[in-house]
Structures are given as C-alpha cells and as structure tokens.
C-alpha cells in the first residue's frame, strides 16, 4: 500500500523547512492547504462532515434548551404529533422526542467514542508488539486475536454483557472488546509495511533504540489506516449500540437511547408512526455521516482500497 | 493449503470452546445462585451445583462439558428443565431458513447490480447502485424491519407483521411470514456485496487479459461473465463469508422484532432470564457456524483459483 505524501514525509522535518506541496503552482489557497483541496474534491468526505456537524450541534444544543425534558412525563401530550412547540412529536409518555433524540445522540456518541478509544488504547500497542516483537510473541498475539475474531461482533458483545450485566458502561466495554482485534490487525499490517521502508532502516543503521524506532518512526507513519478504520468502527458501534439497546441488552431505561426508543415505539407505530420514524432517521443520519467520512478518508489515503463498512 | 487451513481452525475452535465454557464460570457470584436467581433455595443450589459438577476441578468440568457437546449434549435448560439439544433442534432450522433466504436474496440482486455498476462505470445505473449500497449499509436491519412492518404489514397488509408459520403447516404462509424479516436482513448484506462486486470487477476489467479479449473480438457478455466475474470472485466470496457473521448477529435482532422462534430469539430470552446454559449453547452454535462458513469460503478459493491448489500440499 502506498503511503500518501503527507504521511511519508520525513518523519522529523527540520524546523523551518517548507512543508511538502507548498511550492506547487496553481491555486494558491488550495495548494497551501492540502486538506482543503481534499475536502472540496471528495464529496463523500464533505457530506459526511456536514452530517456529523448537524448531529453534534443537535446533541450539544437541544438538551440545553430544555434541561430534564428527555425524562419529563406529560400525560396530556401523549403521542402528540409533530408540530409547533414539539418539532418531532412526543412519545407514548408525552416526552418530547427531539430532546430525547438529542440525549440519545449524546449516549450513542459517548459509547462510540469510548469504545473506539478503548480499542485504540489496547489494540494499537498489541498490533505494534505483534509487528515489531519477536515472531513467537507476534504469532501468539495474533492467534489469541483470531479467536476473538471468530465471534460475530454482536455475539461477542452479548458474551461480555452476559458476564457483567446490561448497562451503558458495559456496552462501551463490550463494543471496545469487539473492536480491539480489528484495530490490532490493522495496526500490525500498517506497522509491518512501514518497518520495511528505508527511513526505518536508516534510523536503525544510525543506532536508534527499539523504543525510538517504534515510537518515533514506525507508529506515526502507520497511523493513517488505523484512523480510517477507527472512523468506520464509529459508524458500526452506533449500529451495535442501537441493536443491543433495542433487544434490551444495552442502555437501560429511563436513559434515552435511539435503540430503546425504537423498541418502545413499536407498539404505537401503527397510529403514531413518528415514534419510530424519528429515531430511525436519527440513526441513519449519524451512521451515514461516519460511513461517508470513513469512505472519504479511505479514498484520500489509498484510492485503490475501499473499506468494507460491516 | 487445504491441510494448513484445516489445521489453523483447530486452535480457534479450542479457544472458542474455552471462552464459551468460561461464560458460565465467570458470571459474578455463584453460577448456581445466578441460574436460580431470586427463587434460590439451599437445596436447589446444591442440586444445580451437583448438576454442573461445580465441586470438581475446572479442567475436569471443561472436559466433561466438551465431551458432552461433541456428543450433541448441551445440558439442561434451568428454567424449563428440558434438554437444550432438543430446543436447539427445533429452533436452528428456523434461523437457517431465515438466514438462507436473506443470503440468496442479497446475492441474487446485489452481485448482478455490482457487475452492472462496474461495467457502466460513471453512468446513472452505477450511481444508483452506489447510492443504494451506501444507504443500505448505513441503516441497521431492525430499522428496515420496522419500516417494512409499517409500510407492508400495517399499511398495505401484504405480509404479516410478526409471527412464524412452520413449513409443515403451509409453505406459502411460511414464506409470507419470513419475507419481511428476510428482506430486512438482506438489504445491508446486499449493500456490502454490491460494493465489493463493483470494486473487484473494476479492478479486473482494467487488466491486460480483458483488454486483449476485447481487442480479439470476444463478445462483451462473455468477457464479463466468462472471464471477469470468475476472476473477481475471490474477494466477493471472502466478504460474503465474513458477512455471514453479521447475518447471524442480524438474526438475533430481527427474530426478536418479528417474534420468530429461532436461535436468535432463544439467546435474547435466555440472556434476559439469566439462563446461562442456554446462552452458552447458542453462542457455541453461532460461533462454530461462523467458523465453518469461513472455512468453506476459504476452501472455495482453491476451486476458484487453481494457482492456490498447486501452491501448497
């Protein structure tokens, strides 16, 4: 896999040296800011970022407008339709759906971010160790990860929930464990690729220590694919969170969650379709956002390889 | 190649068995009181402990559990006190039928769509296929299921909104009861398959041998289906194999939504009732199934690519 110019640049550029691409002729603004050119050229990246910005704004602002609104019961508003004052309608207990969606987004995003961060925290060192340690240790690590990879994602998460009981934190832990082998594998493959490059060879010839080689040279130049994978996993963890909460093994009521809202709304959807349509569209928007950003980054890193989202 | 792949499966199966076995041992507190829950009496706990062999050393418990599983004995359901093997025997065919219909639906629609999107690259068909595949990947299966119930069951009345009719009762009603859940499962799978097919085909269509075949006057249809698709098949088969894992995970949620009495519904009920021996059996069935499917898809490579057959022993 070819490493893009930005990442393959000298791992430790001299201070004051011109950044690569700055002398390129053509449009002065985009030439100086490669990320801007990427944004304007990759429609999926731009669309995804806009979607995520909307989701983030809703998640941050809406709950501030009506603190406690997500769990306040108002019997007279039971199943009120969308309209003025209640943009997206109310659920069977008269709770405002927009506020509940926003709170649900907060939970979803927290679980996704937390689980991906956990997977990065455990998976990256494991992958690096498997790539740069002794072949025997590397083999052992990969065999253990193979066993975890043999479990379908939802099933492995269910096993973790079986051990600790359902709840938001357990959900985060469960999804993090599901992702650890995936991150570790990507990290290992990228690190193996990087460690074969000549600048690593040169650093080794200069007498760099193991830790310096790994931390200073191999890791920073192998993170590209890992970041793309992490973005795609964010999308999948929103799906996993919703699915597990939907079947009652994830977030527990009264905490608002998109999956829980869908499962509770099933009984009322014939007469009040917005009860399920709202969370359904909400899930769609955030997952689409992360998927498109992941796709866009993938194209940018390596146009030949397309990620498989699920 | 084949023997190596078979040998690699053994440590994975052993590791899986250990993890699944440990589910029951790592449950917080005493497994016996966890199984009995609030109704635990000292006599009941003693009985369950004896049934589980909890007073024996761990390795001996593992050994007898494995030898039971190998003989098809998964132990007893602690709530209904029935044999888990019999329960699985009744539910497994339902899940397999659902997953099978979903898989066939997805493959039959998505692979030709992906081929079309690659052949007509940049055209309107390709854009529609790509847009649909991004959309179906981003929407979870149970959301499609709910929207399907809303539209086809509650509004149009074309299919039942939930429940399952056995094949022995009526084949037509059986298929009608499975069509909505199968489509819900097939959409996401189809999106992924169409995407992989498209990118694999694009790669193959730009190779020299396809260009030569075209220059030699071979008809476009036989180039695409006779040469290109055959060579694009390996990534498609790999991804299809891996997607079966997600299909199995999907059945858990979709069976719950449509009240279909399969293994997925069983595992959720067992989890909610803390019926751990049943959870253990279901997890094992799913994981072994997933491992076998991936083994089969790896073995298919050797059929698809004769080079691999000669490479190893």
Coordinates of C-alpha atoms in Angstrom, one line a residue:
Chain A
X1 CA 0.0 0.0 0.0
X2 CA 1.4 3.4 -0.9
X3 CA 1.7 5.9 1.9
X4 CA 0.4 9.3 0.9
X5 CA 2.9 12.1 0.6
X6 CA 1.8 13.9 3.7
X7 CA 2.4 10.8 5.9
X8 CA 5.5 9.6 4.1
X9 CA 7.2 13.0 4.5
X10 CA 10.5 13.0 6.5
X11 CA 9.4 11.7 10.0
X12 CA 11.2 14.6 11.7
X13 CA 11.2 17.6 9.4
X14 CA 13.8 20.2 10.1
X15 CA 12.3 23.3 11.7
X16 CA 11.7 26.0 9.1
X17 CA 11.7 23.5 6.2
X18 CA 9.0 24.1 3.7
X19 CA 6.1 21.7 4.1
X20 CA 5.6 19.4 1.1
X21 CA 3.4 20.8 -1.6
X22 CA 3.7 24.4 -0.6
X23 CA 5.6 25.3 -3.7
X24 CA 3.1 23.7 -6.1
X25 CA 1.9 26.0 -8.8
X26 CA -1.8 26.6 -9.3
X27 CA -4.5 27.8 -7.0
X28 CA -2.6 29.5 -4.1
X29 CA -5.1 28.8 -1.3
X30 CA -5.7 25.1 -2.1
X31 CA -2.1 24.4 -2.8
X32 CA -1.1 25.7 0.6
X33 CA -3.9 23.8 2.3
X34 CA -4.0 20.2 1.0
X35 CA -6.8 19.3 3.4
X36 CA -9.0 22.0 1.8
X37 CA -8.4 20.5 -1.6
X38 CA -9.3 17.1 -0.3
X39 CA -12.5 18.4 1.2
X40 CA -13.6 20.1 -2.0
X41 CA -12.7 17.2 -4.2
X42 CA -14.2 14.4 -2.0
X43 CA -17.9 14.8 -2.0
X44 CA -18.4 11.9 0.5
X45 CA -16.0 13.4 3.0
X46 CA -17.7 16.8 2.8
X47 CA -21.2 15.4 3.0
X48 CA -20.2 13.2 5.9
X49 CA -18.6 16.0 7.8
X50 CA -21.7 18.2 7.3
X51 CA -24.0 15.4 8.6
X52 CA -21.8 14.9 11.7
X53 CA -21.7 18.6 12.4
X54 CA -25.5 18.7 12.4
X55 CA -25.7 15.6 14.7
X56 CA -23.1 17.2 17.0
X57 CA -25.0 20.5 17.1
X58 CA -28.3 18.8 17.9
X59 CA -26.6 16.7 20.6
X60 CA -25.0 19.7 22.3
X61 CA -27.6 22.4 22.0
X62 CA -31.0 20.8 22.2
X63 CA -30.7 19.3 25.7
X64 CA -29.6 22.8 26.9
X65 CA -32.8 24.4 25.7
X66 CA -34.9 22.1 27.9
X67 CA -32.9 20.5 30.7
X68 CA -34.6 17.4 32.0
X69 CA -37.0 17.4 29.1
X70 CA -35.9 14.0 28.0
X71 CA -37.4 12.2 31.0
X72 CA -40.2 14.6 32.0
X73 CA -43.6 12.9 31.7
X74 CA -46.5 15.0 30.3
X75 CA -49.6 12.8 30.1
X76 CA -51.6 15.4 28.2
X77 CA -49.0 15.3 25.4
X78 CA -49.1 11.6 25.0
X79 CA -48.3 10.7 21.4
X80 CA -48.7 14.3 20.3
X81 CA -47.9 14.7 16.6
X82 CA -45.1 16.8 15.2
X83 CA -45.9 20.5 15.1
X84 CA -45.2 23.8 16.7
X85 CA -43.5 23.5 20.1
X86 CA -42.9 19.8 19.5
X87 CA -40.9 19.7 16.3
X88 CA -40.7 15.9 16.1
X89 CA -43.7 15.0 18.2
X90 CA -43.9 13.2 21.6
X91 CA -43.8 9.6 22.7
X92 CA -46.4 7.5 24.5
X93 CA -45.5 9.1 27.8
X94 CA -45.6 12.6 26.4
X95 CA -41.8 13.1 26.4
X96 CA -40.5 15.4 23.7
X97 CA -38.9 13.3 21.0
X98 CA -36.5 15.9 19.8
X99 CA -35.0 16.3 23.3
X100 CA -34.9 12.5 23.7
X101 CA -33.2 12.1 20.3
X102 CA -30.6 14.7 21.3
X103 CA -29.9 12.9 24.6
X104 CA -29.9 9.6 22.8
X105 CA -27.2 11.0 20.4
X106 CA -25.2 12.0 23.5
X107 CA -25.3 8.5 24.8
X108 CA -24.6 7.0 21.3
X109 CA -21.7 9.2 20.6
X110 CA -20.2 8.7 24.1
X111 CA -20.5 4.9 23.7
X112 CA -18.9 5.0 20.2
X113 CA -16.1 7.4 21.1
X114 CA -15.4 5.5 24.3
X115 CA -15.4 2.1 22.7
X116 CA -13.2 3.1 19.8
X117 CA -10.8 4.9 22.2
X118 CA -10.7 1.8 24.3
X119 CA -10.0 -0.4 21.3
X120 CA -7.2 2.0 20.1
X121 CA -5.7 2.1 23.6
X122 CA -5.4 -1.7 23.7
X123 CA -5.3 -2.6 20.1
X124 CA -2.5 -0.3 18.9
X125 CA 0.1 -1.5 21.4
X126 CA -0.9 -5.1 20.7
X127 CA -0.6 -4.6 16.9
X128 CA 2.7 -2.8 17.3
X129 CA 4.0 -5.5 19.5
X130 CA 2.9 -8.2 17.1
X131 CA 4.6 -6.4 14.2
X132 CA 7.9 -5.5 15.9
X133 CA 8.3 -8.0 18.7
X134 CA 9.8 -11.5 18.4
X135 CA 8.0 -13.6 15.8
X136 CA 6.9 -16.0 18.5
X137 CA 5.2 -13.3 20.6
X138 CA 3.7 -11.9 17.4
X139 CA 2.3 -15.3 16.5
X140 CA 0.8 -15.8 20.0
X141 CA -0.9 -12.4 20.0
X142 CA -2.4 -13.0 16.5
X143 CA -3.7 -16.5 17.5
X144 CA -5.5 -15.0 20.5
X145 CA -6.9 -12.3 18.4
X146 CA -8.0 -14.9 15.8
X147 CA -10.2 -16.5 18.4
X148 CA -11.9 -13.2 19.3
X149 CA -12.4 -12.5 15.6
X150 CA -14.1 -15.9 15.2
X151 CA -17.1 -14.4 17.2
X152 CA -19.6 -12.4 15.2
X153 CA -19.5 -8.8 16.6
X154 CA -23.0 -8.8 18.1
X155 CA -22.4 -12.2 19.7
X156 CA -19.1 -11.2 21.3
X157 CA -20.8 -8.1 22.7
X158 CA -23.6 -10.3 24.1
X159 CA -21.0 -12.6 25.8
X160 CA -19.5 -9.5 27.5
X161 CA -23.0 -8.3 28.6
X162 CA -23.6 -11.9 29.9
X163 CA -20.6 -11.5 32.2
X164 CA -21.2 -8.0 33.5
X165 CA -25.0 -7.5 33.2
X166 CA -26.5 -4.9 30.9
X167 CA -25.8 -1.2 31.2
X168 CA -24.2 1.8 29.4
X169 CA -20.7 1.3 30.7
X170 CA -20.7 -2.4 30.0
X171 CA -21.9 -1.6 26.5
X172 CA -18.9 0.6 25.9
X173 CA -16.6 -2.1 27.3
X174 CA -18.3 -4.8 25.2
X175 CA -18.0 -2.9 21.9
X176 CA -14.4 -1.9 22.8
X177 CA -13.5 -5.5 23.2
X178 CA -15.2 -6.4 19.9
X179 CA -13.1 -3.8 18.1
X180 CA -9.7 -4.5 19.8
X181 CA -8.7 -7.3 17.5
X182 CA -9.8 -5.4 14.4
X183 CA -7.6 -2.3 15.4
X184 CA -4.7 -4.6 16.4
X185 CA -4.7 -6.3 13.0
X186 CA -4.8 -3.1 11.0
X187 CA -2.1 -1.6 13.2
X188 CA 0.1 -4.7 12.8
X189 CA -0.3 -4.7 9.0
X190 CA 0.5 -1.0 8.7
X191 CA 3.5 -1.3 11.1
X192 CA 4.9 -4.2 9.1
X193 CA 4.6 -2.2 5.9
X194 CA 6.3 0.9 7.5
X195 CA 9.1 -1.1 9.1
X196 CA 10.2 -2.2 5.7
X197 CA 10.6 1.4 4.5
X198 CA 14.1 2.7 4.0
X199 CA 13.8 5.5 6.5
X200 CA 13.2 3.0 9.3
X201 CA 16.2 1.0 8.0
X202 CA 18.3 4.2 8.1
X203 CA 17.2 5.0 11.6
X204 CA 18.1 1.5 12.7
X205 CA 21.5 1.9 11.0
X206 CA 22.1 5.1 12.9
X207 CA 21.7 3.0 16.1
X208 CA 18.2 4.1 17.2
X209 CA 16.9 2.1 20.1
X210 CA 13.9 -0.2 19.8
X211 CA 11.6 2.3 21.6
X212 CA 12.8 5.2 19.5
X213 CA 12.3 3.2 16.3
X214 CA 8.8 2.1 17.3
X215 CA 7.5 5.4 18.9
X216 CA 9.3 7.9 16.7
X217 CA 9.4 6.3 13.3
X218 CA 7.1 3.3 12.9
X219 CA 4.0 4.5 14.8
X220 CA 3.5 8.0 13.4
X221 CA 3.9 6.6 9.9
X222 CA 1.5 3.7 10.3
X223 CA -1.5 5.5 11.9
X224 CA -3.2 6.5 8.7
X225 CA -5.1 3.2 8.0
X226 CA -5.8 2.9 11.8
X227 CA -7.5 6.2 11.8
X228 CA -9.6 5.3 8.8
X229 CA -10.6 2.0 10.4
X230 CA -11.5 3.8 13.7
X231 CA -13.8 6.2 11.8
X232 CA -15.6 3.3 10.1
X233 CA -15.9 1.5 13.5
X234 CA -17.5 4.6 15.0
X235 CA -20.4 4.0 12.5
X236 CA -20.6 0.3 13.3
X237 CA -20.6 1.0 17.1
X238 CA -23.6 3.3 16.7
X239 CA -25.3 0.4 15.0
X240 CA -24.2 -2.1 17.7
X241 CA -25.3 0.2 20.5
X242 CA -28.7 0.7 18.9
X243 CA -29.1 -3.1 18.2
X244 CA -28.1 -4.1 21.7
X245 CA -30.3 -1.5 23.3
X246 CA -33.2 -2.5 21.0
X247 CA -33.1 -6.1 22.3
X248 CA -32.9 -4.9 25.9
X249 CA -29.2 -5.8 26.5
X250 CA -27.7 -2.3 26.2
X251 CA -28.7 1.0 27.6
X252 CA -31.4 0.5 30.3
X253 CA -34.5 2.8 30.7
X254 CA -35.1 5.6 31.6
X255 CA -31.8 6.6 30.0
X256 CA -32.8 7.7 26.5
X257 CA -31.2 5.7 23.7
X258 CA -32.1 5.5 20.0
X259 CA -32.4 1.7 20.1
X260 CA -34.6 1.8 23.2
X261 CA -36.8 4.4 21.6
X262 CA -37.3 2.2 18.6
X263 CA -38.2 -0.8 20.6
X264 CA -40.6 1.1 22.9
X265 CA -42.3 2.8 19.9
X266 CA -43.2 -0.5 18.2
X267 CA -46.5 -0.8 20.0
X268 CA -47.6 2.7 18.9
X269 CA -46.3 2.9 15.4
X270 CA -49.5 2.0 13.6
X271 CA -51.3 5.1 14.9
X272 CA -48.2 7.4 15.5
X273 CA -45.5 6.5 13.0
X274 CA -43.3 9.4 14.1
X275 CA -42.5 7.5 17.4
X276 CA -40.3 5.0 15.3
X277 CA -39.6 7.2 12.3
X278 CA -37.7 9.8 14.4
X279 CA -35.2 7.5 16.0
X280 CA -34.9 5.5 12.7
X281 CA -33.9 8.6 10.7
X282 CA -31.7 9.8 13.6
X283 CA -29.7 6.6 13.5
X284 CA -29.5 6.8 9.7
X285 CA -28.0 10.3 9.7
X286 CA -25.3 9.6 12.2
X287 CA -24.2 6.3 10.7
X288 CA -24.3 7.7 7.2
X289 CA -22.1 10.6 8.5
X290 CA -19.4 8.3 9.9
X291 CA -19.5 6.0 6.9
X292 CA -19.1 8.8 4.4
X293 CA -16.2 10.4 6.4
X294 CA -14.5 6.9 6.6
X295 CA -15.0 6.4 2.9
X296 CA -13.7 9.8 2.0
X297 CA -10.6 9.3 4.2
X298 CA -10.0 5.9 2.7
X299 CA -10.1 7.4 -0.8
X300 CA -7.7 10.0 0.2
X301 CA -5.3 7.6 1.8
X302 CA -5.5 5.0 -0.9
X303 CA -7.9 5.3 -3.8
X304 CA -7.4 1.7 -4.7
X305 CA -8.6 0.2 -1.5
X306 CA -12.2 0.6 -0.4
X307 CA -13.2 -0.1 3.1
X308 CA -15.9 -2.6 3.9
X309 CA -18.1 -1.0 6.5
X310 CA -19.6 -4.0 8.1
Chain B
X1 CA -3.0 -25.0 1.5
X2 CA -6.1 -27.0 2.4
X3 CA -4.5 -29.0 5.2
X4 CA -2.9 -25.9 6.6
X5 CA -6.2 -24.1 6.6
X6 CA -7.9 -27.0 8.4
X7 CA -5.1 -27.2 11.0
X8 CA -5.4 -23.4 11.6
X9 CA -9.1 -24.0 12.5
X10 CA -8.3 -26.3 15.4
X11 CA -6.7 -23.7 17.8
X12 CA -9.5 -21.3 17.0
X13 CA -12.1 -24.0 17.9
X14 CA -10.3 -24.8 21.1
X15 CA -10.0 -21.1 22.1
X16 CA -13.7 -20.6 21.3
X17 CA -14.7 -23.6 23.4
X18 CA -12.6 -22.2 26.4
X19 CA -14.3 -18.8 26.1
X20 CA -17.8 -20.2 25.8
X21 CA -17.1 -22.6 28.7
X22 CA -15.9 -19.7 30.9
X23 CA -19.1 -17.7 30.3
X24 CA -20.8 -19.8 32.9
X25 CA -17.8 -19.8 35.3
X26 CA -17.1 -16.0 35.2
X27 CA -20.7 -14.9 35.8
X28 CA -20.4 -12.9 39.0
X29 CA -21.2 -14.8 42.1
X30 CA -22.0 -18.5 42.3
X31 CA -23.3 -19.7 38.9
X32 CA -25.8 -21.9 40.7
X33 CA -27.5 -19.0 42.5
X34 CA -27.1 -16.8 39.4
X35 CA -29.0 -19.5 37.4
X36 CA -31.7 -19.9 40.1
X37 CA -32.0 -16.1 40.6
X38 CA -34.5 -15.0 43.3
X39 CA -36.0 -18.5 43.7
X40 CA -32.8 -19.9 45.0
X41 CA -33.2 -22.3 47.9
X42 CA -30.3 -24.0 49.6
X43 CA -31.5 -27.4 48.3
X44 CA -31.9 -26.0 44.7
X45 CA -28.4 -24.5 44.8
X46 CA -27.0 -27.8 45.9
X47 CA -28.8 -29.6 43.2
X48 CA -27.6 -27.2 40.5
X49 CA -24.1 -27.3 41.8
X50 CA -24.1 -31.1 41.5
X51 CA -25.7 -30.9 38.0
X52 CA -23.0 -28.5 36.9
X53 CA -20.3 -30.5 38.6
X54 CA -19.1 -27.3 40.3
X55 CA -17.4 -29.3 43.1
X56 CA -15.0 -30.9 40.6
X57 CA -11.7 -29.3 39.3
X58 CA -12.1 -26.8 36.5
X59 CA -10.3 -28.9 33.9
X60 CA -12.4 -31.9 34.6
X61 CA -15.6 -29.7 34.3
X62 CA -14.3 -28.5 31.0
X63 CA -13.5 -32.0 29.8
X64 CA -17.0 -33.3 30.6
X65 CA -18.6 -30.3 29.0
X66 CA -16.7 -30.7 25.8
X67 CA -17.3 -34.4 25.6
X68 CA -21.0 -33.7 26.1
X69 CA -21.1 -31.1 23.4
X70 CA -19.2 -33.3 21.0
X71 CA -21.8 -36.0 21.5
X72 CA -24.5 -33.3 21.0
X73 CA -25.5 -32.9 24.6
X74 CA -25.7 -29.3 25.7
X75 CA -27.1 -30.0 29.1
X76 CA -30.4 -28.8 30.5
X77 CA -32.4 -25.6 30.4
X78 CA -32.6 -24.4 34.0
X79 CA -36.0 -22.8 33.6
X80 CA -38.0 -25.3 31.6
X81 CA -35.7 -28.2 32.6
X82 CA -35.8 -29.5 29.1
X83 CA -32.9 -30.7 27.1
X84 CA -31.2 -27.8 25.3
X85 CA -30.3 -30.0 22.4
X86 CA -34.0 -30.6 21.7
X87 CA -34.7 -26.9 21.9
X88 CA -31.9 -26.1 19.5
X89 CA -33.0 -28.8 17.2
X90 CA -36.4 -27.1 16.9
X91 CA -35.1 -23.6 16.5
X92 CA -32.0 -24.0 14.4
X93 CA -33.9 -24.9 11.1
X94 CA -35.9 -21.7 11.5
X95 CA -32.9 -19.5 11.8
X96 CA -31.1 -21.3 9.0
X97 CA -34.1 -20.9 6.7
X98 CA -34.3 -17.1 7.5
X99 CA -30.6 -16.5 7.0
X100 CA -30.6 -18.7 3.9
X101 CA -33.4 -16.8 2.2
X102 CA -31.8 -13.5 3.2
X103 CA -28.4 -14.6 1.8
X104 CA -29.9 -15.8 -1.5
X105 CA -32.0 -12.6 -1.9
X106 CA -29.0 -10.4 -1.3
X107 CA -26.6 -12.4 -3.6
X108 CA -29.2 -12.7 -6.5
X109 CA -29.8 -8.9 -6.5
X110 CA -26.5 -7.4 -5.4
X111 CA -23.9 -9.3 -7.4
X112 CA -25.6 -8.5 -10.8
X113 CA -26.1 -4.9 -9.6
X114 CA -22.4 -4.7 -8.7
X115 CA -21.4 -6.1 -12.1
X116 CA -23.6 -3.6 -13.8
X117 CA -22.2 -0.7 -11.8
X118 CA -18.7 -1.7 -12.8
X119 CA -19.5 -2.2 -16.5
X120 CA -21.4 1.1 -16.8
X121 CA -19.0 3.0 -14.6
X122 CA -20.0 6.6 -14.3
X123 CA -23.4 6.0 -15.7
X124 CA -26.7 6.6 -14.0
X125 CA -27.2 2.9 -13.1
X126 CA -23.8 2.9 -11.4
X127 CA -24.7 6.0 -9.4
X128 CA -28.0 4.5 -8.3
X129 CA -26.3 1.2 -7.2
X130 CA -23.6 3.0 -5.3
X131 CA -26.0 5.3 -3.6
X132 CA -28.3 2.5 -2.6
X133 CA -25.4 0.4 -1.3
X134 CA -24.2 3.3 1.0
X135 CA -27.7 3.8 2.2
X136 CA -28.4 0.1 3.0
X137 CA -25.1 -0.3 4.8
X138 CA -25.9 2.7 7.0
X139 CA -29.3 1.6 8.1
X140 CA -29.5 -1.2 10.7
X141 CA -31.5 -4.3 9.8
X142 CA -34.1 -3.7 12.5
X143 CA -34.8 -0.2 11.3
X144 CA -35.5 -1.7 7.8
X145 CA -37.6 -4.3 9.7
X146 CA -39.7 -1.6 11.5
X147 CA -40.1 0.5 8.3
X148 CA -41.1 -2.7 6.5
X149 CA -43.8 -3.6 9.1
X150 CA -45.1 0.0 9.0
X151 CA -45.4 0.0 5.2
X152 CA -46.0 -3.5 4.0
X153 CA -47.8 -5.1 7.0
X154 CA -49.7 -2.3 8.7
X155 CA -50.4 0.0 5.7
X156 CA -50.6 -2.3 2.7
X157 CA -51.4 -5.6 4.5
X158 CA -49.2 -7.6 2.1
X159 CA -47.4 -9.7 4.8
X160 CA -47.9 -10.5 8.5
X161 CA -46.2 -8.0 10.9
X162 CA -44.9 -10.8 13.1
X163 CA -45.0 -14.5 13.9
X164 CA -43.9 -17.6 12.2
X165 CA -45.7 -20.3 10.3
X166 CA -44.0 -23.7 10.1
X167 CA -43.2 -25.2 6.6
X168 CA -45.2 -28.3 7.6
X169 CA -48.4 -26.1 8.1
X170 CA -48.2 -24.3 4.8
X171 CA -45.3 -23.5 2.5
X172 CA -46.9 -20.3 1.2
X173 CA -47.7 -18.9 4.7
X174 CA -44.2 -20.0 5.8
X175 CA -42.6 -17.9 3.1
X176 CA -45.0 -15.0 3.7
X177 CA -44.1 -15.0 7.4
X178 CA -40.4 -14.8 6.6
X179 CA -40.3 -12.4 3.7
X180 CA -40.2 -9.2 5.6
X181 CA -37.5 -10.3 8.1
X182 CA -35.5 -11.8 5.3
X183 CA -35.6 -8.6 3.2
X184 CA -34.6 -6.6 6.3
X185 CA -31.6 -8.8 6.7
X186 CA -30.8 -8.9 3.0
X187 CA -30.6 -5.2 2.5
X188 CA -27.5 -4.5 4.5
X189 CA -25.8 -7.6 3.2
X190 CA -26.7 -6.7 -0.4
X191 CA -25.2 -3.3 0.0
X192 CA -21.9 -4.7 1.1
X193 CA -21.9 -7.4 -1.6
X194 CA -22.8 -4.9 -4.4
X195 CA -19.9 -2.7 -3.3
X196 CA -17.3 -5.4 -3.2
X197 CA -18.5 -6.9 -6.5
X198 CA -18.2 -3.4 -8.1
X199 CA -14.7 -2.7 -6.9
X200 CA -13.5 -6.3 -7.7
X201 CA -14.9 -6.1 -11.2
X202 CA -13.5 -2.6 -11.8
X203 CA -10.0 -4.0 -10.9
X204 CA -10.4 -7.0 -13.2
X205 CA -11.9 -5.0 -16.1
X206 CA -8.7 -2.9 -16.3
X207 CA -6.4 -5.9 -16.6
X208 CA -4.5 -6.7 -19.8
X209 CA -6.2 -10.0 -20.5
X210 CA -9.6 -8.3 -20.5
X211 CA -8.3 -5.7 -22.9
X212 CA -6.8 -8.4 -25.1
X213 CA -10.1 -10.4 -25.1
X214 CA -11.9 -7.2 -26.1
X215 CA -9.4 -6.5 -28.8
X216 CA -9.7 -10.1 -30.0
X217 CA -13.4 -9.6 -30.7
X218 CA -14.8 -11.6 -27.8
X219 CA -18.4 -10.5 -27.0
X220 CA -18.8 -8.2 -24.0
X221 CA -21.2 -10.6 -22.3
X222 CA -18.8 -13.5 -22.4
X223 CA -15.9 -11.2 -21.3
X224 CA -17.9 -10.0 -18.3
X225 CA -19.4 -13.3 -17.2
X226 CA -16.9 -15.8 -18.6
X227 CA -13.6 -14.0 -17.7
X228 CA -14.0 -11.0 -15.4
X229 CA -16.6 -12.2 -12.9
X230 CA -14.7 -15.5 -12.4
X231 CA -11.5 -13.6 -11.6
X232 CA -13.3 -11.1 -9.4
X233 CA -14.9 -14.0 -7.4
X234 CA -12.3 -14.3 -4.7
X235 CA -12.9 -11.0 -2.8
X236 CA -16.6 -11.5 -3.3
X237 CA -16.5 -14.9 -1.7
X238 CA -14.3 -13.7 1.2
X239 CA -16.6 -10.8 2.0
X240 CA -19.7 -13.0 1.6
X241 CA -18.2 -15.5 4.1
X242 CA -17.4 -12.7 6.6
X243 CA -20.8 -11.2 6.2
X244 CA -22.5 -14.4 7.3
X245 CA -21.2 -13.5 10.8
X246 CA -23.2 -10.2 10.6
X247 CA -26.1 -12.1 9.2
X248 CA -26.1 -14.4 12.2
X249 CA -25.9 -11.3 14.5
X250 CA -28.7 -9.8 12.5
X251 CA -31.0 -12.8 13.0
X252 CA -30.7 -12.2 16.8
X253 CA -32.2 -8.7 16.5
X254 CA -34.6 -9.4 13.6
X255 CA -36.0 -12.6 15.2
X256 CA -36.7 -10.5 18.3
X257 CA -38.5 -7.9 16.2
X258 CA -40.7 -10.3 14.2
X259 CA -41.2 -12.8 17.0
X260 CA -39.7 -15.6 15.0
X261 CA -38.9 -18.7 17.2
X262 CA -35.3 -19.2 16.1
X263 CA -31.9 -19.4 17.9
X264 CA -31.6 -15.6 18.0
X265 CA -34.8 -15.2 19.9
X266 CA -33.7 -18.0 22.2
X267 CA -30.4 -16.3 23.1
X268 CA -32.1 -13.0 23.9
X269 CA -34.7 -14.6 26.1
X270 CA -32.0 -16.7 27.8
X271 CA -29.9 -13.6 28.4
X272 CA -32.9 -11.7 29.9
X273 CA -33.7 -14.7 32.1
X274 CA -30.1 -15.3 33.1
X275 CA -30.5 -18.8 31.7
X276 CA -26.7 -19.2 31.1
X277 CA -26.5 -22.8 30.0
X278 CA -28.8 -21.9 27.1
X279 CA -26.7 -18.7 26.3
X280 CA -23.6 -20.9 26.3
X281 CA -25.1 -23.4 23.8
X282 CA -26.5 -20.7 21.5
X283 CA -23.2 -18.8 21.4
X284 CA -21.3 -22.0 20.6
X285 CA -23.7 -22.9 17.8
X286 CA -23.4 -19.4 16.2
X287 CA -19.6 -19.2 16.5
X288 CA -19.0 -22.7 15.2
X289 CA -21.3 -22.0 12.3
X290 CA -19.4 -18.8 11.6
X291 CA -16.0 -20.6 11.7
X292 CA -17.3 -23.3 9.4
X293 CA -18.7 -20.8 6.8
X294 CA -15.4 -19.0 6.7
X295 CA -13.6 -22.3 6.3
X296 CA -15.8 -23.2 3.4
X297 CA -15.3 -19.8 1.8
X298 CA -11.5 -20.3 2.1
X299 CA -11.7 -23.7 0.6
X300 CA -13.8 -22.3 -2.3
X301 CA -10.7 -20.2 -3.2
X302 CA -8.9 -23.4 -4.3
X303 CA -11.9 -24.1 -6.6
X304 CA -11.9 -20.6 -8.0
X305 CA -8.2 -20.2 -8.3
X306 CA -6.2 -23.2 -9.5
X307 CA -3.0 -21.4 -8.7
X308 CA -3.6 -21.8 -5.0
X309 CA -4.3 -25.5 -5.5
X310 CA -0.8 -26.1 -6.8
X311 CA 1.0 -23.7 -4.4
X312 CA 0.7 -25.9 -1.3
X313 CA 0.3 -29.5 -0.4

